[in-house]
CSV table of C-alpha atoms in Angstrom, one decimal:
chain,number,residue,atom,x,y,z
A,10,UNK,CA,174.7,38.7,69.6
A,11,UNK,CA,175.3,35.6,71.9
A,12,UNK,CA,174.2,36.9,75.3
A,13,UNK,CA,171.4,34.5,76.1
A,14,UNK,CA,170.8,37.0,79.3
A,15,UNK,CA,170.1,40.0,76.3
A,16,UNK,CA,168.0,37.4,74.0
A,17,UNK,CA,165.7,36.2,76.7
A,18,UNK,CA,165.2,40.1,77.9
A,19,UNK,CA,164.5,41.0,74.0
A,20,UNK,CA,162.0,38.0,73.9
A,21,UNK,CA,159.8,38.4,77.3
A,22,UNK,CA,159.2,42.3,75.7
A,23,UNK,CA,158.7,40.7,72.3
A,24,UNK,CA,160.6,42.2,70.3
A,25,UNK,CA,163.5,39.8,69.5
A,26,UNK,CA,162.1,39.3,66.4
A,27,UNK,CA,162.9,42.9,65.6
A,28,UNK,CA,165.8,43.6,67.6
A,29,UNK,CA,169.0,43.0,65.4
A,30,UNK,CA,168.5,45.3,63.3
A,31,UNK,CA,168.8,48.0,65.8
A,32,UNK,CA,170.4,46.8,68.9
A,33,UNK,CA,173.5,45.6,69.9
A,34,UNK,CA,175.2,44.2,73.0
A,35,UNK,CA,176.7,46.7,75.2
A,36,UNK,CA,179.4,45.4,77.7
A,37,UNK,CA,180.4,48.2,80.2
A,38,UNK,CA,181.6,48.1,83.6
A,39,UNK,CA,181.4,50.4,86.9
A,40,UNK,CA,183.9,51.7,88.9
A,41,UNK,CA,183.5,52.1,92.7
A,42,UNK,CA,186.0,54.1,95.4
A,43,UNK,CA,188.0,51.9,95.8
A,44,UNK,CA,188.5,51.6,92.1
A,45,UNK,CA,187.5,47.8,92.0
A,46,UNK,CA,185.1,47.1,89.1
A,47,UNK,CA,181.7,46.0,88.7
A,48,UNK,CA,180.9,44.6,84.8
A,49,UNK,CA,177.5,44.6,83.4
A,50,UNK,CA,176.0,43.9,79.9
A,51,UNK,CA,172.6,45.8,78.1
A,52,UNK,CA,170.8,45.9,75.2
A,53,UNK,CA,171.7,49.1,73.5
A,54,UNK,CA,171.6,51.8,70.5
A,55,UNK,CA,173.4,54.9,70.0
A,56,UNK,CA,172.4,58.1,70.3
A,57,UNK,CA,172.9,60.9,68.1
A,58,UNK,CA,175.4,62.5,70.6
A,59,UNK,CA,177.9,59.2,71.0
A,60,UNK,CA,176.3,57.9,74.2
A,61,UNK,CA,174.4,54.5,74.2
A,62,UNK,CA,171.0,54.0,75.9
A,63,UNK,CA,171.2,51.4,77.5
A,64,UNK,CA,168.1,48.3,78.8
A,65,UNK,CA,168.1,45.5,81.0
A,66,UNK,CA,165.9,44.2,83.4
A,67,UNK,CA,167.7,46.1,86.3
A,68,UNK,CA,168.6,49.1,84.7
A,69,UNK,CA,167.5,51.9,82.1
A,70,UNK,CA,170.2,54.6,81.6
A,71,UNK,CA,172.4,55.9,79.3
A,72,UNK,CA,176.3,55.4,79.1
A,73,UNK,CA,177.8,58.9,78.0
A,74,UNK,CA,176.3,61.6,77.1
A,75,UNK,CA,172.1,61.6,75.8
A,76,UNK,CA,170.6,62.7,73.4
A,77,UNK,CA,167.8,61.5,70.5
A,78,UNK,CA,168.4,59.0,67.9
A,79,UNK,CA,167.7,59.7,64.9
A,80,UNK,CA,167.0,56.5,62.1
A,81,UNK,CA,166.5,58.1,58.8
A,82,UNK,CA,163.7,57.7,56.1
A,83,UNK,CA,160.7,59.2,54.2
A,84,UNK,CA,161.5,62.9,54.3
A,85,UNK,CA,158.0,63.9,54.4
A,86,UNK,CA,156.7,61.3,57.2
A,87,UNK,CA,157.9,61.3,60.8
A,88,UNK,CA,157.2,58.8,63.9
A,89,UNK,CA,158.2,60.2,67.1
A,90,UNK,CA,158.5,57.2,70.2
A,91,UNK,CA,160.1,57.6,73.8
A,92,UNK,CA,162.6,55.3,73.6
A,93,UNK,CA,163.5,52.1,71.4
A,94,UNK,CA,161.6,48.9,72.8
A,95,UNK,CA,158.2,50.8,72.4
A,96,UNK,CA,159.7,52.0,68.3
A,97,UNK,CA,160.7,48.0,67.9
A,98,UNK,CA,157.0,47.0,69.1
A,99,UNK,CA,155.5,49.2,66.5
A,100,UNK,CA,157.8,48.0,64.3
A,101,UNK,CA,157.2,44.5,64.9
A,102,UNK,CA,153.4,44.8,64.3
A,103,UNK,CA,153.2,47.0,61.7
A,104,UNK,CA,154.7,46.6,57.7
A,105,UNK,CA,158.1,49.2,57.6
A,106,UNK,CA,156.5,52.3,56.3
A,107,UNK,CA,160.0,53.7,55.9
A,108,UNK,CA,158.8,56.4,58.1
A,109,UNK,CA,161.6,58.7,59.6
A,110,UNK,CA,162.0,58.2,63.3
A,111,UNK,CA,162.9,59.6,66.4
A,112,UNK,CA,164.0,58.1,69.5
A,113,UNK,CA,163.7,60.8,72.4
A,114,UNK,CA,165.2,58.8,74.9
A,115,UNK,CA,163.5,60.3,77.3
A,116,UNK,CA,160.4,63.0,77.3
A,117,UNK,CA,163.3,65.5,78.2
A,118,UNK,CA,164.1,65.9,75.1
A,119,UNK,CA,160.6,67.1,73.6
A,120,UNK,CA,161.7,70.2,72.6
A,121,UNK,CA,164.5,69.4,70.1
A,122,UNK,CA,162.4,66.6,69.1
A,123,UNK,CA,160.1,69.3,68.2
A,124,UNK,CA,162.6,71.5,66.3
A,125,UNK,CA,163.7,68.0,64.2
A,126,UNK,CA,160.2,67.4,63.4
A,127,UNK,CA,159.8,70.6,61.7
A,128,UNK,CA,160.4,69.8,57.8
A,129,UNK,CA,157.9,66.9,57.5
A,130,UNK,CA,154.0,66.9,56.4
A,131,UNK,CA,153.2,64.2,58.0
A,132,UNK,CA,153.9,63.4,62.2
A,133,UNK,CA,152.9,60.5,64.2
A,134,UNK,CA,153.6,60.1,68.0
A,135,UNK,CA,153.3,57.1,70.1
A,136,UNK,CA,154.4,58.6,73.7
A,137,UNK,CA,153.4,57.3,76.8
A,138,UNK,CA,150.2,57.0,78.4
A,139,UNK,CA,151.5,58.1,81.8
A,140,UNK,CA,151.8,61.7,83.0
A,141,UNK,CA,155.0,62.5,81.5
A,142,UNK,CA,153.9,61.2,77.9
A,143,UNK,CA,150.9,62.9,77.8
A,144,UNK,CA,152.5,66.4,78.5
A,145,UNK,CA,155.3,65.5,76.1
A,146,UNK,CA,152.0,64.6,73.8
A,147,UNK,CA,150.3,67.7,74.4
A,148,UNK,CA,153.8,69.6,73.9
A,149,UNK,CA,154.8,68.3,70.6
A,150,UNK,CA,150.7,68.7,70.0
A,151,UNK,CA,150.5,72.3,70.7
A,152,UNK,CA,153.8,72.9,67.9
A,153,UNK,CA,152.3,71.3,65.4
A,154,UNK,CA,148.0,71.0,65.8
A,155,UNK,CA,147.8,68.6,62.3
A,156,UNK,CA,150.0,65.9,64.5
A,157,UNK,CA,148.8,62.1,64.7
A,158,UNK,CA,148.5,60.7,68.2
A,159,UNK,CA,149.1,57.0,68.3
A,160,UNK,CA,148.6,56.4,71.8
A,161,UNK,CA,144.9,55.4,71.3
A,162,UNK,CA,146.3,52.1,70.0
A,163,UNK,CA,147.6,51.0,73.1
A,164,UNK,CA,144.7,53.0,75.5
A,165,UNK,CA,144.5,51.1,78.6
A,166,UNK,CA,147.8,50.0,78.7
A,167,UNK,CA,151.2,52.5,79.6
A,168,UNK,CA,153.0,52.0,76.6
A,169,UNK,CA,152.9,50.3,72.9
A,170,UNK,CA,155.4,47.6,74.3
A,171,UNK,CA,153.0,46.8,77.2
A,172,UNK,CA,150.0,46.1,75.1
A,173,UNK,CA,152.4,44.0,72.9
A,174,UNK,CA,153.5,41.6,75.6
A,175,UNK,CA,149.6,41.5,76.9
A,176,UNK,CA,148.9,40.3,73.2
A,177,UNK,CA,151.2,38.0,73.1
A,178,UNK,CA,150.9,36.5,76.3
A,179,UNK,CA,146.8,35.9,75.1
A,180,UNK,CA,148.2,34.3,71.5
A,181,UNK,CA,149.8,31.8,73.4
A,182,UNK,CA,147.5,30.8,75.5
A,183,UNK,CA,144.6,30.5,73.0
A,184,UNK,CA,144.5,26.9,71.2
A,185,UNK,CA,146.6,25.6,69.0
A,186,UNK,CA,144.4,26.1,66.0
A,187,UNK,CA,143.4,30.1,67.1
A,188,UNK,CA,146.6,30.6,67.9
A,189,UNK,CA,147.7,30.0,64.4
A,190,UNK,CA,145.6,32.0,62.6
A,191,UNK,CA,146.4,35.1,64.4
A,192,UNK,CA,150.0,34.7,63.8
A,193,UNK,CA,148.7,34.3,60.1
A,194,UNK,CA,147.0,37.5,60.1
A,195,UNK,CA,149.7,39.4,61.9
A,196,UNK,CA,148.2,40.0,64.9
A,197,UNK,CA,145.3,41.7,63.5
């Protein structure tokens, strides 16, 4: 897209790098009782019920009706995130897997999230490190015992996102020369 309000939003989470593949720009508007109209513009993805989830600094919603999303892969292998900017973190650290994944969109929706999980070997979560993502943890934990929990990779921090910005934020404010052997290493 050419929203330069959506591009700098995708960059200060840092995951611009990431984002095309999965996001597009949602223009909506807002109508009050007197019918006038108020217009805004997101970041957004569909879900698998036709609404679009919806980010911008101001506001996290969805337009329609919610629901998980769904982007297909490995059939045996399954990564489970609550919602899209913390999926496009992982994905911008780590080499595509070809995992399936799920988007819940919101710990709500745990349970069918649960029920979609059920054909694969292999699960991975990367919820939340609040209160809400640790009982979705221990939820989707309790299903299925043999489940991965990801969260340990962003301990001390809320969410995989938050870590991701906190690394960032000390890549680029190490030297020059330190700086650019991270970046060489992938942020290892």
């Amino acid at each position: 897209g050419n929203n330069h309000a959506i591009i700098n939003y995708l960059q200060s989470m840092g995951i611009w790098p990431v984002a095309h593949e999965h996001l597009k720009e949602v223009y909506y508007y807002i109508e009050d009782e007197k019918k006038l109209r108020k217009y805004f513009f997101s970041a957004g993805w569909k879900n698998e019920n036709g609404g679009w989830e919806v980010s911008n600094p101001y506001f996290k919603g969805c337009l329609g009706p919610k629901g998980l999303t769904l982007i297909p892969g490995d059939q045996d292998r399954i990564a489970l995130f609550e919602g899209m900017t913390d999926y496009l973190s992982w994905k911008f650290e780590q080499q595509d897997n070809g995992e399936t994944v799920i988007l819940l969109n919101g710990v709500t929706f745990i349970e069918a999230a649960i029920k979609r999980a059920a054909g694969f070997k292999e699960k991975t979560i990367f919820f939340d490190n609040d209160e809400a993502g640790e009982s979705a943890s221990q939820t989707f934990s309790n299903a299925y015992p043999q489940t991965q929990n990801g969260a340990s990779y962003y301990a001390g921090f809320k969410d995989y996102n938050q870590r991701l910005i906190s690394e960032l934020d000390n890549l680029y404010r190490l030297p020059v020369s330190e700086s650019y052997n991270k970046v060489k290493t992938g942020l290892r």
